[in-house]
Amino acid sequence: MLSAPLKLQEATSVLRTVFVVSLVFLTSLASAETAVPVRITTSSLQPLVEMVPVSGSVTTARVATLSAEVEGRVASLPVEEGQQVEQGTLLLALDDELAQRDLDRERAEVARLNSTLEDTRRRLGEARTLIERRSIAASEVRSLEAAVAQADAALAGARANLQRREAEVRRHQLQAPFSGVISRRLTELGEWVQPGTGVLELMTLQQLRADLQVPQRYYARVQSGSQVELQFEGHPGQRFALPVSARIPLSSQQARTFLLRIELPDDIPGLIPGMSVQGDLLLDQEQQGVAVSRDALLRHADGRVAVWRVVNEQGQWRAREQQVVPGLAFDGLIELREGLQAGEQVVVEGNESLREGQLLNVLNQEAN
């Protein structure tokens, strides 16, 4: 058996061997440090823009609640909700039987008075021939002339009444005043309607616009032509930059908001009145600030916000964490109020798991 001193010497020798092997292994790891692939960008001075979230709905420039011009019973209603119609299309007809009877009577009266006028004119012509022969008194000729004038006036009045009756008959039909879509039916067959009572709602699908509510503290800063980036349902991920068409001085007392209107182009498919719309109102701050891509920012659980600076140390690119104070966010960028100057390079891709001082492999060319 080995003595205790010999066992101790052997154990010490083993430990020394393990230590040397470990040291060699760690040294080899350090010398073979792997560079993390990243993409970087450069901070720059940018005109600062404040983005104000706004919301509203798509509306149409033309929407009308249609009503009949005379009272009557609905006899025909050939349109349905959602149906597209052209200008002049028959939308509703009222029972016009009695109006047609009155129209026939007026036509008969016009025909009678026209016949009376022709007969009176004939007799006047004969009387004027006889007076040249002194076969009739001049007073009788004058009486016939007066009778012709009276018959002519009576015929003119009858024709005016006929035109009125024809207009009344036409008013028993309701036609589309413009092309559009029937958005609501407010009556049904057999119902009795009164003038001014809405029977149909018609709206155009052209000339659409977005009506947005903006908080009153921003309203005075909005100018005609100010840009708004809009997002619509059915167009996920797409943003449409459009100018403000008009500021409407109409406020909501409860929400303390005012109305902005944006005319929408016809080439955005799928938009219909009533659809909700979200967006960001872009307000120029009239000043510049240091800004970088928002992808460069990392937000920590303790509330810190930082970026990874790319620093050239002895010919190698290394990551150095830099705490920053973010400001306005706009157009994919974010203002940095503290912590970074213009012209510094920061990581925008591959920055999620970096460590302080880590070796970097810059994949894009901004590092040059």
Short mmCIF file of C-alpha atoms in Angstrom, two decimals:
data_model
loop_
_atom_site.label_atom_id
_atom_site.label_comp_id
_atom_site.label_asym_id
_atom_site.label_seq_id
_atom_site.Cartn_x
_atom_site.Cartn_y
_atom_site.Cartn_z
CA MET A 1 0.00 0.00 0.00
CA LEU A 2 1.05 3.60 -0.74
CA SER A 3 1.91 5.88 2.09
CA ALA A 4 -0.08 9.06 2.77
CA PRO A 5 2.68 11.45 1.53
CA LEU A 6 2.87 9.53 -1.75
CA LYS A 7 -0.90 9.73 -2.25
CA LEU A 8 -0.80 13.49 -1.63
CA GLN A 9 1.96 13.96 -4.21
CA GLU A 10 0.00 12.00 -6.82
CA ALA A 11 -3.18 14.05 -6.19
CA THR A 12 -1.25 17.29 -6.49
CA SER A 13 0.22 16.14 -9.77
CA VAL A 14 -3.23 15.29 -11.14
CA LEU A 15 -4.61 18.71 -10.16
CA ARG A 16 -1.70 20.47 -11.85
CA THR A 17 -2.33 18.49 -15.01
CA VAL A 18 -6.06 19.37 -14.99
CA PHE A 19 -5.25 23.06 -14.41
CA VAL A 20 -2.79 23.16 -17.32
CA VAL A 21 -5.24 21.43 -19.65
CA SER A 22 -8.04 23.81 -18.65
CA LEU A 23 -5.81 26.84 -19.14
CA VAL A 24 -4.81 25.66 -22.59
CA PHE A 25 -8.47 25.01 -23.46
CA LEU A 26 -9.62 28.47 -22.32
CA THR A 27 -6.74 30.10 -24.16
CA SER A 28 -7.71 28.32 -27.34
CA LEU A 29 -11.34 29.44 -26.89
CA ALA A 30 -10.26 33.04 -26.41
CA SER A 31 -8.08 32.94 -29.48
CA ALA A 32 -10.96 31.42 -31.51
CA GLU A 33 -13.64 33.99 -30.47
CA THR A 34 -16.52 33.92 -32.96
CA ALA A 35 -17.71 37.23 -34.44
CA VAL A 36 -21.49 37.71 -34.30
CA PRO A 37 -23.00 38.70 -37.67
CA VAL A 38 -24.88 42.03 -37.44
CA ARG A 39 -26.17 44.82 -39.61
CA ILE A 40 -25.64 48.41 -38.61
CA THR A 41 -26.81 51.92 -39.43
CA THR A 42 -25.55 55.42 -38.74
CA SER A 43 -27.34 58.00 -36.61
CA SER A 44 -28.03 61.27 -38.41
CA LEU A 45 -29.61 64.69 -38.01
CA GLN A 46 -33.21 64.59 -39.21
CA PRO A 47 -36.08 67.10 -39.37
CA LEU A 48 -38.21 66.11 -36.38
CA VAL A 49 -41.83 65.17 -36.93
CA GLU A 50 -44.39 64.48 -34.21
CA MET A 51 -46.79 61.62 -34.95
CA VAL A 52 -50.23 62.08 -33.39
CA PRO A 53 -52.50 58.99 -33.43
CA VAL A 54 -55.90 59.75 -34.96
CA SER A 55 -58.93 57.65 -35.82
CA GLY A 56 -62.20 58.06 -37.64
CA SER A 57 -64.24 56.54 -40.44
CA VAL A 58 -64.62 56.50 -44.20
CA THR A 59 -67.45 58.74 -45.40
CA THR A 60 -68.82 59.72 -48.79
CA ALA A 61 -69.20 63.15 -50.31
CA ARG A 62 -72.76 62.40 -51.45
CA VAL A 63 -75.37 60.70 -49.29
CA ALA A 64 -79.06 61.52 -49.44
CA THR A 65 -82.22 60.44 -47.67
CA LEU A 66 -84.79 60.41 -50.47
CA SER A 67 -88.48 61.14 -49.99
CA ALA A 68 -91.59 61.34 -52.16
CA GLU A 69 -92.89 64.74 -53.28
CA VAL A 70 -96.57 63.78 -52.89
CA GLU A 71 -98.43 61.55 -50.50
CA GLY A 72 -99.65 58.14 -51.48
CA ARG A 73 -99.46 54.38 -51.13
CA VAL A 74 -96.26 52.62 -52.19
CA ALA A 75 -97.19 50.57 -55.27
CA SER A 76 -93.74 49.58 -56.48
CA LEU A 77 -90.35 49.33 -54.78
CA PRO A 78 -87.99 47.62 -57.27
CA VAL A 79 -84.69 48.15 -55.42
CA GLU A 80 -83.02 46.37 -52.51
CA GLU A 81 -80.45 47.44 -49.94
CA GLY A 82 -76.95 47.17 -51.35
CA GLN A 83 -78.12 47.46 -54.95
CA GLN A 84 -76.14 49.77 -57.21
CA VAL A 85 -78.24 52.09 -59.37
CA GLU A 86 -77.55 54.60 -62.13
CA GLN A 87 -78.79 58.17 -62.18
CA GLY A 88 -82.43 58.25 -63.35
CA THR A 89 -83.24 54.68 -62.25
CA LEU A 90 -86.80 54.21 -60.95
CA LEU A 91 -86.55 53.59 -57.21
CA LEU A 92 -90.16 53.85 -56.01
CA ALA A 93 -93.64 54.42 -57.46
CA LEU A 94 -96.80 55.51 -55.65
CA ASP A 95 -100.33 54.53 -56.63
CA ASP A 96 -101.28 57.24 -59.18
CA GLU A 97 -104.74 56.03 -60.30
CA LEU A 98 -106.59 59.12 -59.05
CA ALA A 99 -103.89 61.42 -60.36
CA GLN A 100 -104.22 59.77 -63.78
CA ARG A 101 -107.98 60.36 -63.72
CA ASP A 102 -107.43 64.04 -62.96
CA LEU A 103 -104.87 64.15 -65.76
CA ASP A 104 -107.39 62.65 -68.23
CA ARG A 105 -109.97 65.24 -67.20
CA GLU A 106 -107.53 68.08 -67.81
CA ARG A 107 -106.62 66.67 -71.19
CA ALA A 108 -110.30 66.55 -72.12
CA GLU A 109 -110.78 70.13 -70.95
CA VAL A 110 -107.84 71.27 -73.07
CA ALA A 111 -109.30 69.49 -76.09
CA ARG A 112 -112.73 71.10 -75.50
CA LEU A 113 -111.35 74.61 -75.11
CA ASN A 114 -109.09 74.16 -78.12
CA SER A 115 -112.16 73.21 -80.20
CA THR A 116 -114.08 76.21 -78.83
CA LEU A 117 -111.21 78.53 -79.73
CA GLU A 118 -111.01 77.17 -83.28
CA ASP A 119 -114.79 77.61 -83.74
CA THR A 120 -114.71 81.16 -82.41
CA ARG A 121 -111.80 82.06 -84.67
CA ARG A 122 -113.72 80.63 -87.67
CA ARG A 123 -116.80 82.73 -86.87
CA LEU A 124 -114.62 85.81 -86.42
CA GLY A 125 -113.09 85.24 -89.83
CA GLU A 126 -116.53 84.96 -91.43
CA ALA A 127 -117.70 88.12 -89.65
CA ARG A 128 -114.72 90.09 -90.95
CA THR A 129 -115.62 89.03 -94.49
CA LEU A 130 -119.24 90.15 -94.03
CA ILE A 131 -118.34 93.53 -92.57
CA GLU A 132 -116.60 94.42 -95.83
CA ARG A 133 -120.01 93.99 -97.51
CA ARG A 134 -121.68 95.91 -94.71
CA SER A 135 -123.75 92.80 -93.96
CA ILE A 136 -122.92 92.71 -90.19
CA ALA A 137 -122.56 95.29 -87.47
CA ALA A 138 -119.08 96.28 -86.35
CA SER A 139 -120.07 95.72 -82.72
CA GLU A 140 -120.72 92.05 -83.40
CA VAL A 141 -117.25 91.69 -84.88
CA ARG A 142 -115.76 93.24 -81.79
CA SER A 143 -117.77 90.82 -79.64
CA LEU A 144 -116.36 87.89 -81.60
CA GLU A 145 -112.83 89.27 -81.19
CA ALA A 146 -113.39 89.43 -77.42
CA ALA A 147 -114.75 85.87 -77.46
CA VAL A 148 -111.59 84.67 -79.28
CA ALA A 149 -109.41 86.36 -76.66
CA GLN A 150 -111.41 84.78 -73.85
CA ALA A 151 -111.26 81.32 -75.45
CA ASP A 152 -107.51 81.71 -75.99
CA ALA A 153 -107.00 82.67 -72.34
CA ALA A 154 -109.18 79.79 -71.16
CA LEU A 155 -107.16 77.38 -73.26
CA ALA A 156 -103.89 78.73 -71.85
CA GLY A 157 -105.21 78.24 -68.31
CA ALA A 158 -106.34 74.70 -69.13
CA ARG A 159 -102.93 73.88 -70.59
CA ALA A 160 -101.27 75.18 -67.42
CA ASN A 161 -103.56 72.95 -65.33
CA LEU A 162 -102.68 70.03 -67.59
CA GLN A 163 -98.97 70.63 -67.08
CA ARG A 164 -99.54 70.76 -63.33
CA ARG A 165 -101.40 67.45 -63.40
CA GLU A 166 -98.63 65.89 -65.50
CA ALA A 167 -96.05 67.11 -62.95
CA GLU A 168 -98.15 65.63 -60.12
CA VAL A 169 -98.24 62.28 -61.90
CA ARG A 170 -94.46 62.37 -62.41
CA ARG A 171 -94.02 63.10 -58.72
CA HIS A 172 -95.62 59.73 -57.96
CA GLN A 173 -92.33 58.21 -59.15
CA LEU A 174 -89.00 58.58 -57.36
CA GLN A 175 -85.85 58.38 -59.50
CA ALA A 176 -82.19 58.23 -58.46
CA PRO A 177 -80.77 61.79 -58.42
CA PHE A 178 -77.23 60.39 -58.85
CA SER A 179 -75.51 57.05 -59.35
CA GLY A 180 -74.78 55.13 -56.17
CA VAL A 181 -75.85 52.29 -53.90
CA ILE A 182 -79.02 51.89 -51.86
CA SER A 183 -77.79 51.87 -48.27
CA ARG A 184 -81.20 51.71 -46.53
CA ARG A 185 -84.86 51.01 -47.34
CA LEU A 186 -87.08 52.97 -44.98
CA THR A 187 -90.48 51.89 -46.32
CA GLU A 188 -92.20 48.82 -47.78
CA LEU A 189 -94.89 48.00 -50.34
CA GLY A 190 -98.35 49.12 -49.28
CA GLU A 191 -97.20 51.75 -46.79
CA TRP A 192 -98.62 55.26 -46.95
CA VAL A 193 -95.93 57.89 -47.23
CA GLN A 194 -96.01 61.64 -46.78
CA PRO A 195 -93.91 64.30 -48.53
CA GLY A 196 -90.63 64.78 -46.68
CA THR A 197 -90.72 61.34 -45.06
CA GLY A 198 -87.56 59.38 -45.89
CA VAL A 199 -88.15 56.25 -47.94
CA LEU A 200 -84.65 55.35 -49.21
CA GLU A 201 -81.05 56.29 -48.48
CA LEU A 202 -78.70 56.59 -51.44
CA MET A 203 -74.94 57.08 -51.27
CA THR A 204 -72.19 57.22 -53.85
CA LEU A 205 -69.18 54.91 -53.65
CA GLN A 206 -67.00 57.48 -55.38
CA GLN A 207 -65.56 60.63 -53.84
CA LEU A 208 -64.78 58.83 -50.59
CA ARG A 209 -62.98 60.62 -47.76
CA ALA A 210 -61.64 59.92 -44.31
CA ASP A 211 -63.06 62.01 -41.47
CA LEU A 212 -60.66 61.93 -38.52
CA GLN A 213 -60.96 63.28 -34.99
CA VAL A 214 -57.91 65.22 -33.78
CA PRO A 215 -57.40 66.45 -30.17
CA GLN A 216 -57.92 70.18 -29.85
CA ARG A 217 -54.36 70.82 -28.63
CA TYR A 218 -53.06 69.75 -32.06
CA TYR A 219 -55.83 71.26 -34.20
CA ALA A 220 -54.28 74.74 -34.51
CA ARG A 221 -50.99 73.23 -35.74
CA VAL A 222 -52.62 71.39 -38.62
CA GLN A 223 -52.39 73.07 -42.01
CA SER A 224 -54.10 72.24 -45.26
CA GLY A 225 -51.67 69.80 -46.87
CA SER A 226 -50.32 68.37 -43.60
CA GLN A 227 -49.58 64.67 -44.09
CA VAL A 228 -51.50 61.81 -42.47
CA GLU A 229 -50.44 58.16 -42.71
CA LEU A 230 -53.63 56.09 -42.87
CA GLN A 231 -54.27 52.38 -42.28
CA PHE A 232 -57.43 50.59 -43.42
CA GLU A 233 -58.91 47.22 -42.58
CA GLY A 234 -58.29 44.85 -45.44
CA HIS A 235 -54.87 46.40 -46.11
CA PRO A 236 -52.74 45.03 -43.26
CA GLY A 237 -49.25 46.44 -43.08
CA GLN A 238 -49.94 49.12 -45.66
CA ARG A 239 -49.79 52.84 -44.86
CA PHE A 240 -51.12 55.50 -47.22
CA ALA A 241 -49.58 58.97 -46.87
CA LEU A 242 -52.22 61.55 -47.86
CA PRO A 243 -52.60 65.30 -47.33
CA VAL A 244 -55.24 66.95 -45.17
CA SER A 245 -57.93 68.33 -47.50
CA ALA A 246 -59.83 70.46 -45.01
CA ARG A 247 -60.08 71.38 -41.36
CA ILE A 248 -63.72 71.29 -40.27
CA PRO A 249 -64.47 73.58 -37.29
CA LEU A 250 -66.85 71.02 -35.83
CA SER A 251 -65.98 69.88 -32.35
CA SER A 252 -67.06 67.11 -30.02
CA GLN A 253 -67.66 68.76 -26.67
CA GLN A 254 -67.30 65.48 -24.78
CA ALA A 255 -64.04 64.32 -26.40
CA ARG A 256 -62.59 67.81 -27.06
CA THR A 257 -61.74 66.85 -30.63
CA PHE A 258 -62.05 68.53 -34.04
CA LEU A 259 -62.59 67.12 -37.51
CA LEU A 260 -59.96 66.66 -40.23
CA ARG A 261 -60.99 65.55 -43.72
CA ILE A 262 -58.79 63.65 -46.20
CA GLU A 263 -59.92 63.02 -49.78
CA LEU A 264 -59.23 59.36 -50.64
CA PRO A 265 -57.93 58.29 -54.07
CA ASP A 266 -60.02 55.88 -56.13
CA ASP A 267 -57.17 53.37 -56.44
CA ILE A 268 -57.48 52.05 -52.86
CA PRO A 269 -59.71 48.97 -53.33
CA GLY A 270 -62.30 47.71 -50.89
CA LEU A 271 -63.19 50.99 -49.18
CA ILE A 272 -66.83 51.59 -48.28
CA PRO A 273 -68.53 54.33 -46.26
CA GLY A 274 -68.64 53.54 -42.56
CA MET A 275 -65.35 51.61 -42.50
CA SER A 276 -63.06 52.51 -39.60
CA VAL A 277 -59.68 54.09 -40.29
CA GLN A 278 -56.62 54.61 -38.11
CA GLY A 279 -53.65 56.83 -38.76
CA ASP A 280 -50.89 59.13 -37.62
CA LEU A 281 -50.98 62.86 -38.15
CA LEU A 282 -47.47 64.15 -38.97
CA LEU A 283 -46.72 67.55 -37.42
CA ASP A 284 -43.46 69.26 -38.37
CA GLN A 285 -41.49 70.37 -35.30
CA GLU A 286 -39.45 72.86 -37.37
CA GLN A 287 -36.21 71.63 -35.80
CA GLN A 288 -33.66 68.84 -36.23
CA GLY A 289 -32.49 66.11 -33.90
CA VAL A 290 -30.38 62.95 -33.81
CA ALA A 291 -32.39 59.99 -35.07
CA VAL A 292 -31.80 56.31 -35.80
CA SER A 293 -33.87 53.38 -37.00
CA ARG A 294 -36.30 52.23 -34.32
CA ASP A 295 -34.87 48.71 -34.75
CA ALA A 296 -31.70 49.86 -32.99
CA LEU A 297 -33.47 50.38 -29.64
CA LEU A 298 -33.59 47.76 -26.90
CA ARG A 299 -35.95 48.26 -23.98
CA HIS A 300 -34.98 46.48 -20.77
CA ALA A 301 -37.27 45.22 -18.04
CA ASP A 302 -35.91 47.80 -15.57
CA GLY A 303 -37.02 50.64 -17.86
CA ARG A 304 -33.64 51.37 -19.43
CA VAL A 305 -33.46 52.03 -23.16
CA ALA A 306 -30.16 51.34 -24.90
CA VAL A 307 -28.46 50.80 -28.23
CA TRP A 308 -25.38 48.80 -29.15
CA ARG A 309 -22.69 51.12 -30.50
CA VAL A 310 -20.24 49.65 -33.03
CA VAL A 311 -16.69 50.62 -32.03
CA ASN A 312 -13.45 49.88 -33.90
CA GLU A 313 -10.94 48.63 -31.33
CA GLN A 314 -7.52 47.60 -32.66
CA GLY A 315 -8.97 46.85 -36.08
CA GLN A 316 -11.88 44.81 -34.77
CA TRP A 317 -15.54 45.80 -34.48
CA ARG A 318 -16.92 45.37 -30.96
CA ALA A 319 -20.28 46.05 -29.33
CA ARG A 320 -20.53 48.68 -26.59
CA GLU A 321 -23.88 49.27 -24.89
CA GLN A 322 -25.02 52.89 -24.74
CA GLN A 323 -28.01 54.04 -22.72
CA VAL A 324 -30.20 56.59 -24.55
CA VAL A 325 -33.27 58.77 -23.98
CA PRO A 326 -35.77 58.31 -26.85
CA GLY A 327 -38.02 61.10 -28.10
CA LEU A 328 -40.35 61.40 -31.08
CA ALA A 329 -40.99 58.41 -33.33
CA PHE A 330 -41.67 59.02 -37.02
CA ASP A 331 -41.27 57.36 -40.42
CA GLY A 332 -39.49 54.29 -39.03
CA LEU A 333 -37.04 56.46 -37.07
CA ILE A 334 -36.83 57.55 -33.47
CA GLU A 335 -35.32 60.68 -32.01
CA LEU A 336 -32.57 60.22 -29.41
CA ARG A 337 -32.53 63.17 -27.03
CA GLU A 338 -29.53 61.92 -25.05
CA GLY A 339 -26.81 59.30 -25.37
CA LEU A 340 -25.86 59.44 -29.03
CA GLN A 341 -24.49 61.94 -31.53
CA ALA A 342 -24.97 62.16 -35.28
CA GLY A 343 -22.60 59.95 -37.26
CA GLU A 344 -22.30 57.10 -34.73
CA GLN A 345 -22.86 53.52 -35.86
CA VAL A 346 -25.32 51.25 -34.07
CA VAL A 347 -26.58 47.70 -34.55
CA VAL A 348 -30.06 47.26 -36.07
CA GLU A 349 -30.06 43.50 -36.80
CA GLY A 350 -28.61 40.84 -34.51
CA ASN A 351 -28.66 43.09 -31.43
CA GLU A 352 -31.03 41.01 -29.31
CA SER A 353 -28.41 38.82 -27.58
CA LEU A 354 -25.19 40.81 -27.75
CA ARG A 355 -22.82 41.08 -24.80
CA GLU A 356 -20.57 43.96 -23.81
CA GLY A 357 -17.40 43.93 -25.88
CA GLN A 358 -18.54 41.13 -28.17
CA LEU A 359 -16.73 40.78 -31.50
CA LEU A 360 -18.90 41.74 -34.47
CA ASN A 361 -19.02 40.69 -38.10
CA VAL A 362 -20.57 43.67 -39.91
CA LEU A 363 -22.51 42.39 -42.91
CA ASN A 364 -23.34 45.70 -44.58
CA GLN A 365 -21.01 48.36 -45.80
CA GLU A 366 -21.86 51.28 -43.52
CA ALA A 367 -18.98 50.26 -41.24
CA ASN A 368 -16.42 51.40 -43.85
#
